Amino acid sequence: RPGRPPTTRPARCRTGSSLVAEPSVAVPTWTEVASVAGNCLLVVPVGSFEQHGPHLPLDTDTRVATALVDQVAELPFVVLAPPLAYGASGEHAGFAGTLSIGSEVLADVLVELVRSARGTCAGVVFVCAHGGNADGIRLAKERSRSEGDRVFVWGARVDGGDAHAGRTETSLMLAIAPDAVRSRDLERGRTEPLDVLWPELREGGVKAVSANVVLGDPTLATAAEGRLLFGALVDELTGALESWWGELAEPAAARASE
């Protein structure tokens, strides 16, 4: 099947750390993708490259989105795209390592990806694990649909979860990439609900709200909880993809029978 390189294995550089990752899954040839042309959904993981407290890596959102997409790779109508590892992270400006392309550029990139997939895929699904990408993805969806493309969006959300680098995200990372979690650096951050913190966040970004940029309490995180959360998200994503594929496949089947 067509595959794509995940970003879960860090590459080394001369300084001993790297902002890139090396692929561990073979990238398909164009003929392999052409063999399923018109009979597939292109699934694109969308993440970010931003601070996640002192204990989680900068690519946390991309890792989560990629891990989720990996779990649906065996669905017969799914073709995986490489993850988009940069997003709109302006609220995290001022922290070393954060790299943001902003909502407008994010939308432009996503629209161009959809245009590129027109002749190959029946539709495109953006699987997003960073809330700050919402505006950019919404714009991309609106523009793409106005051009006649079929675009779907699925966001990784946990009901009742904390906002950023807290118990929820840390539990997920302990489940999918435990070696990437700096357990000795776990620190409790602001734990008020997001709607309480929102006025401060909107005014001054995360830096104005939390000194360690953690919104939640990662000291409570466990791998066991992370596995439960991850499993629930995979089930939700699988159901959404099957539903969307059904919407696309039924009209195509009806046309074929005419």
CSV table of C-alpha atoms in Angstrom, one decimal:
chain,number,residue,atom,x,y,z
A,1,ARG,CA,0.0,0.0,0.0
A,2,PRO,CA,1.1,3.6,-0.4
A,3,GLY,CA,2.8,4.8,2.7
A,4,ARG,CA,4.5,7.8,4.1
A,5,PRO,CA,7.4,8.7,6.4
A,6,PRO,CA,6.3,9.2,10.0
A,7,THR,CA,8.2,11.7,12.2
A,8,THR,CA,8.7,9.6,15.3
A,9,ARG,CA,12.4,8.8,15.2
A,10,PRO,CA,14.7,11.8,15.9
A,11,ALA,CA,17.7,12.2,13.7
A,12,ARG,CA,21.1,13.2,15.1
A,13,CYS,CA,23.2,16.2,14.2
A,14,ARG,CA,26.6,17.4,15.2
A,15,THR,CA,25.2,19.2,18.2
A,16,GLY,CA,23.5,16.1,19.6
A,17,SER,CA,20.0,17.2,18.9
A,18,SER,CA,17.9,17.9,15.8
A,19,LEU,CA,14.8,19.7,14.7
A,20,VAL,CA,14.1,17.1,12.0
A,21,ALA,CA,13.3,13.4,11.9
A,22,GLU,CA,14.3,10.7,9.6
A,23,PRO,CA,11.7,8.5,7.8
A,24,SER,CA,11.3,4.8,8.7
A,25,VAL,CA,8.6,3.9,6.2
A,26,ALA,CA,9.2,3.7,2.5
A,27,VAL,CA,7.6,6.5,0.4
A,28,PRO,CA,5.5,5.1,-2.4
A,29,THR,CA,6.2,5.6,-6.1
A,30,TRP,CA,3.7,7.5,-8.2
A,31,THR,CA,2.5,4.3,-9.9
A,32,GLU,CA,1.6,2.8,-6.5
A,33,VAL,CA,-0.5,5.8,-5.7
A,34,ALA,CA,-2.0,5.8,-9.2
A,35,SER,CA,-3.2,2.3,-8.7
A,36,VAL,CA,-5.8,3.5,-6.2
A,37,ALA,CA,-6.5,6.9,-7.9
A,38,GLY,CA,-10.0,8.1,-7.5
A,39,ASN,CA,-10.9,5.4,-5.0
A,40,CYS,CA,-9.3,6.7,-1.8
A,41,LEU,CA,-9.2,9.4,0.8
A,42,LEU,CA,-6.0,11.3,1.3
A,43,VAL,CA,-5.4,11.7,5.1
A,44,VAL,CA,-3.0,14.5,6.1
A,45,PRO,CA,-1.8,14.7,9.8
A,46,VAL,CA,-1.5,18.4,10.7
A,47,GLY,CA,0.5,19.4,13.8
A,48,SER,CA,2.8,22.2,15.0
A,49,PHE,CA,6.3,22.9,16.1
A,50,GLU,CA,6.0,24.8,19.4
A,51,GLN,CA,6.9,24.7,23.0
A,52,HIS,CA,5.2,22.1,25.2
A,53,GLY,CA,6.6,22.9,28.5
A,54,PRO,CA,9.9,21.7,29.9
A,55,HIS,CA,9.0,18.1,29.6
A,56,LEU,CA,7.5,17.5,26.1
A,57,PRO,CA,9.2,17.9,22.7
A,58,LEU,CA,8.5,20.7,20.3
A,59,ASP,CA,6.8,18.3,17.8
A,60,THR,CA,4.3,16.9,20.3
A,61,ASP,CA,1.2,17.8,18.3
A,62,THR,CA,2.7,16.4,15.1
A,63,ARG,CA,3.6,13.1,16.9
A,64,VAL,CA,0.1,12.8,18.2
A,65,ALA,CA,-1.5,13.5,14.8
A,66,THR,CA,0.9,11.1,13.1
A,67,ALA,CA,0.3,8.3,15.6
A,68,LEU,CA,-3.4,8.6,15.2
A,69,VAL,CA,-3.2,8.5,11.4
A,70,ASP,CA,-0.9,5.5,11.6
A,71,GLN,CA,-3.7,3.5,13.3
A,72,VAL,CA,-6.1,4.0,10.4
A,73,ALA,CA,-3.6,3.2,7.7
A,74,GLU,CA,-5.1,-0.2,7.1
A,75,LEU,CA,-8.5,1.1,6.1
A,76,PRO,CA,-8.8,0.0,2.5
A,77,PHE,CA,-9.7,3.5,1.2
A,78,VAL,CA,-7.0,5.5,3.0
A,79,VAL,CA,-3.8,6.9,1.6
A,80,LEU,CA,-1.5,8.6,4.0
A,81,ALA,CA,0.3,11.9,3.4
A,82,PRO,CA,3.4,13.1,5.1
A,83,PRO,CA,2.6,15.2,8.2
A,84,LEU,CA,2.5,18.9,8.0
A,85,ALA,CA,4.8,19.7,10.9
A,86,TYR,CA,4.3,23.5,11.1
A,87,GLY,CA,1.2,25.3,12.0
A,88,ALA,CA,-0.2,28.5,13.5
A,89,SER,CA,1.5,28.9,16.9
A,90,GLY,CA,1.5,32.7,17.4
A,91,GLU,CA,0.2,32.3,20.9
A,92,HIS,CA,3.5,30.5,21.8
A,93,ALA,CA,5.7,33.3,20.4
A,94,GLY,CA,8.7,34.2,22.5
A,95,PHE,CA,9.7,30.6,23.4
A,96,ALA,CA,12.9,29.2,21.9
A,97,GLY,CA,12.3,26.6,19.3
A,98,THR,CA,8.7,27.5,18.4
A,99,LEU,CA,8.3,27.8,14.6
A,100,SER,CA,5.0,29.2,13.3
A,101,ILE,CA,3.7,29.9,9.8
A,102,GLY,CA,0.5,31.6,10.8
A,103,SER,CA,-3.1,30.9,9.9
A,104,GLU,CA,-3.1,32.5,6.4
A,105,VAL,CA,0.0,30.7,5.2
A,106,LEU,CA,-1.3,27.4,6.8
A,107,ALA,CA,-4.5,27.9,4.8
A,108,ASP,CA,-2.5,28.5,1.6
A,109,VAL,CA,-0.4,25.4,2.1
A,110,LEU,CA,-3.5,23.2,2.8
A,111,VAL,CA,-5.4,24.6,-0.2
A,112,GLU,CA,-2.4,23.8,-2.5
A,113,LEU,CA,-2.2,20.2,-1.1
A,114,VAL,CA,-5.9,19.7,-1.9
A,115,ARG,CA,-5.5,21.1,-5.4
A,116,SER,CA,-2.5,18.7,-5.9
A,117,ALA,CA,-4.6,15.7,-4.8
A,118,ARG,CA,-7.6,16.5,-7.1
A,119,GLY,CA,-6.7,14.0,-9.8
A,120,THR,CA,-5.8,11.2,-7.3
A,121,CYS,CA,-8.1,11.2,-4.3
A,122,ALA,CA,-11.9,11.4,-4.0
A,123,GLY,CA,-11.4,13.7,-0.9
A,124,VAL,CA,-8.9,15.0,1.6
A,125,VAL,CA,-9.0,14.7,5.4
A,126,PHE,CA,-7.0,16.9,7.7
A,127,VAL,CA,-6.4,15.2,11.0
A,128,CYS,CA,-5.3,18.0,13.4
A,129,ALA,CA,-3.8,17.8,16.8
A,130,HIS,CA,-3.2,21.5,17.4
A,131,GLY,CA,-6.1,23.8,18.4
A,132,GLY,CA,-4.2,26.9,17.2
A,133,ASN,CA,-4.6,25.6,13.6
A,134,ALA,CA,-8.4,25.9,13.7
A,135,ASP,CA,-8.7,29.2,11.8
A,136,GLY,CA,-6.2,28.2,9.1
A,137,ILE,CA,-7.9,24.9,8.6
A,138,ARG,CA,-11.4,26.5,8.5
A,139,LEU,CA,-10.2,28.9,5.8
A,140,ALA,CA,-8.6,26.1,3.8
A,141,LYS,CA,-11.8,24.0,4.0
A,142,GLU,CA,-14.0,26.9,2.9
A,143,ARG,CA,-11.7,27.8,0.0
A,144,SER,CA,-11.3,24.3,-1.2
A,145,ARG,CA,-15.0,23.5,-1.1
A,146,SER,CA,-15.7,26.7,-3.0
A,147,GLU,CA,-13.4,25.3,-5.7
A,148,GLY,CA,-15.4,22.0,-5.8
A,149,ASP,CA,-13.0,19.9,-3.7
A,150,ARG,CA,-14.2,17.5,-0.9
A,151,VAL,CA,-12.5,18.3,2.3
A,152,PHE,CA,-13.1,16.9,5.8
A,153,VAL,CA,-11.6,18.0,9.1
A,154,TRP,CA,-11.1,15.9,12.3
A,155,GLY,CA,-9.6,17.4,15.4
A,156,ALA,CA,-8.0,15.4,18.3
A,157,ARG,CA,-10.0,16.6,21.3
A,158,VAL,CA,-10.4,15.0,24.7
A,159,ASP,CA,-13.6,16.0,26.6
A,160,GLY,CA,-12.5,17.4,30.0
A,161,GLY,CA,-8.9,17.4,29.1
A,162,ASP,CA,-6.6,20.2,30.1
A,163,ALA,CA,-5.4,22.9,27.7
A,164,HIS,CA,-1.7,22.5,26.9
A,165,ALA,CA,1.2,20.2,28.0
A,166,GLY,CA,-0.8,19.1,31.0
A,167,ARG,CA,-2.1,15.7,32.1
A,168,THR,CA,-3.9,15.0,28.8
A,169,GLU,CA,-1.1,15.6,26.3
A,170,THR,CA,1.5,14.1,28.6
A,171,SER,CA,-0.5,10.9,29.1
A,172,LEU,CA,-0.8,10.6,25.4
A,173,MET,CA,2.9,11.0,24.9
A,174,LEU,CA,3.7,8.5,27.6
A,175,ALA,CA,1.5,6.1,25.6
A,176,ILE,CA,2.9,6.7,22.1
A,177,ALA,CA,6.4,8.1,22.7
A,178,PRO,CA,7.5,7.5,26.3
A,179,ASP,CA,11.2,8.1,25.6
A,180,ALA,CA,10.4,11.6,24.4
A,181,VAL,CA,8.9,12.6,27.8
A,182,ARG,CA,11.4,14.3,30.2
A,183,SER,CA,9.8,12.9,33.3
A,184,ARG,CA,12.3,14.6,35.6
A,185,ASP,CA,11.1,18.0,34.3
A,186,LEU,CA,7.4,17.6,35.0
A,187,GLU,CA,5.9,20.7,36.5
A,188,ARG,CA,2.4,21.7,37.4
A,189,GLY,CA,1.2,24.8,35.6
A,190,ARG,CA,-2.0,26.8,35.6
A,191,THR,CA,-5.0,24.5,36.1
A,192,GLU,CA,-8.0,26.8,35.7
A,193,PRO,CA,-10.4,25.9,32.9
A,194,LEU,CA,-9.5,27.3,29.5
A,195,ASP,CA,-12.6,29.6,29.5
A,196,VAL,CA,-11.3,31.3,32.6
A,197,LEU,CA,-7.8,31.7,31.2
A,198,TRP,CA,-8.9,32.8,27.7
A,199,PRO,CA,-9.0,36.5,28.3
A,200,GLU,CA,-5.4,36.5,29.4
A,201,LEU,CA,-4.4,34.2,26.6
A,202,ARG,CA,-6.0,36.3,24.0
A,203,GLU,CA,-4.3,39.4,25.3
A,204,GLY,CA,-0.8,38.2,25.9
A,205,GLY,CA,-0.5,34.6,24.7
A,206,VAL,CA,0.7,31.6,26.8
A,207,LYS,CA,3.7,33.5,28.1
A,208,ALA,CA,1.4,36.0,30.0
A,209,VAL,CA,-0.5,33.2,31.6
A,210,SER,CA,2.0,30.5,32.7
A,211,ALA,CA,5.7,31.0,33.6
A,212,ASN,CA,6.5,27.4,32.6
A,213,VAL,CA,4.0,27.5,29.7
A,214,VAL,CA,2.1,24.5,31.1
A,215,LEU,CA,-1.7,24.7,31.3
A,216,GLY,CA,-2.6,21.7,33.4
A,217,ASP,CA,-0.9,19.3,35.7
A,218,PRO,CA,1.4,16.8,33.9
A,219,THR,CA,2.5,15.3,37.2
A,220,LEU,CA,-0.8,13.4,37.2
A,221,ALA,CA,-0.2,11.8,33.8
A,222,THR,CA,0.1,8.1,33.3
A,223,ALA,CA,0.8,5.8,30.3
A,224,ALA,CA,-2.3,3.8,31.2
A,225,GLU,CA,-4.5,6.8,30.9
A,226,GLY,CA,-2.8,7.8,27.7
A,227,ARG,CA,-3.5,4.4,26.1
A,228,LEU,CA,-7.2,4.7,27.0
A,229,LEU,CA,-7.4,8.2,25.6
A,230,PHE,CA,-5.5,7.2,22.5
A,231,GLY,CA,-7.7,4.2,21.9
A,232,ALA,CA,-10.8,6.4,22.2
A,233,LEU,CA,-9.4,8.9,19.7
A,234,VAL,CA,-8.5,6.2,17.2
A,235,ASP,CA,-12.1,4.7,17.4
A,236,GLU,CA,-13.5,8.2,16.9
A,237,LEU,CA,-11.3,8.9,13.9
A,238,THR,CA,-12.0,5.5,12.4
A,239,GLY,CA,-15.7,6.1,12.6
A,240,ALA,CA,-15.5,9.5,11.1
A,241,LEU,CA,-13.4,8.3,8.1
A,242,GLU,CA,-15.8,5.4,7.5
A,243,SER,CA,-18.7,7.8,7.6
A,244,TRP,CA,-17.1,10.3,5.2
A,245,TRP,CA,-16.0,7.5,2.8
A,246,GLY,CA,-19.6,6.2,2.8
A,247,GLU,CA,-20.8,9.7,1.8
A,248,LEU,CA,-18.4,9.8,-1.1
A,249,ALA,CA,-18.8,6.2,-2.2
A,250,GLU,CA,-22.6,6.1,-2.4
A,251,PRO,CA,-23.0,8.7,-5.2
A,252,ALA,CA,-20.1,7.1,-7.1
A,253,ALA,CA,-21.8,3.7,-6.9
A,254,ALA,CA,-25.1,5.1,-8.0
A,255,ARG,CA,-23.5,6.7,-11.1
A,256,ALA,CA,-21.7,3.5,-11.9
A,257,SER,CA,-25.1,1.6,-11.9
A,258,GLU,CA,-26.8,4.0,-14.3
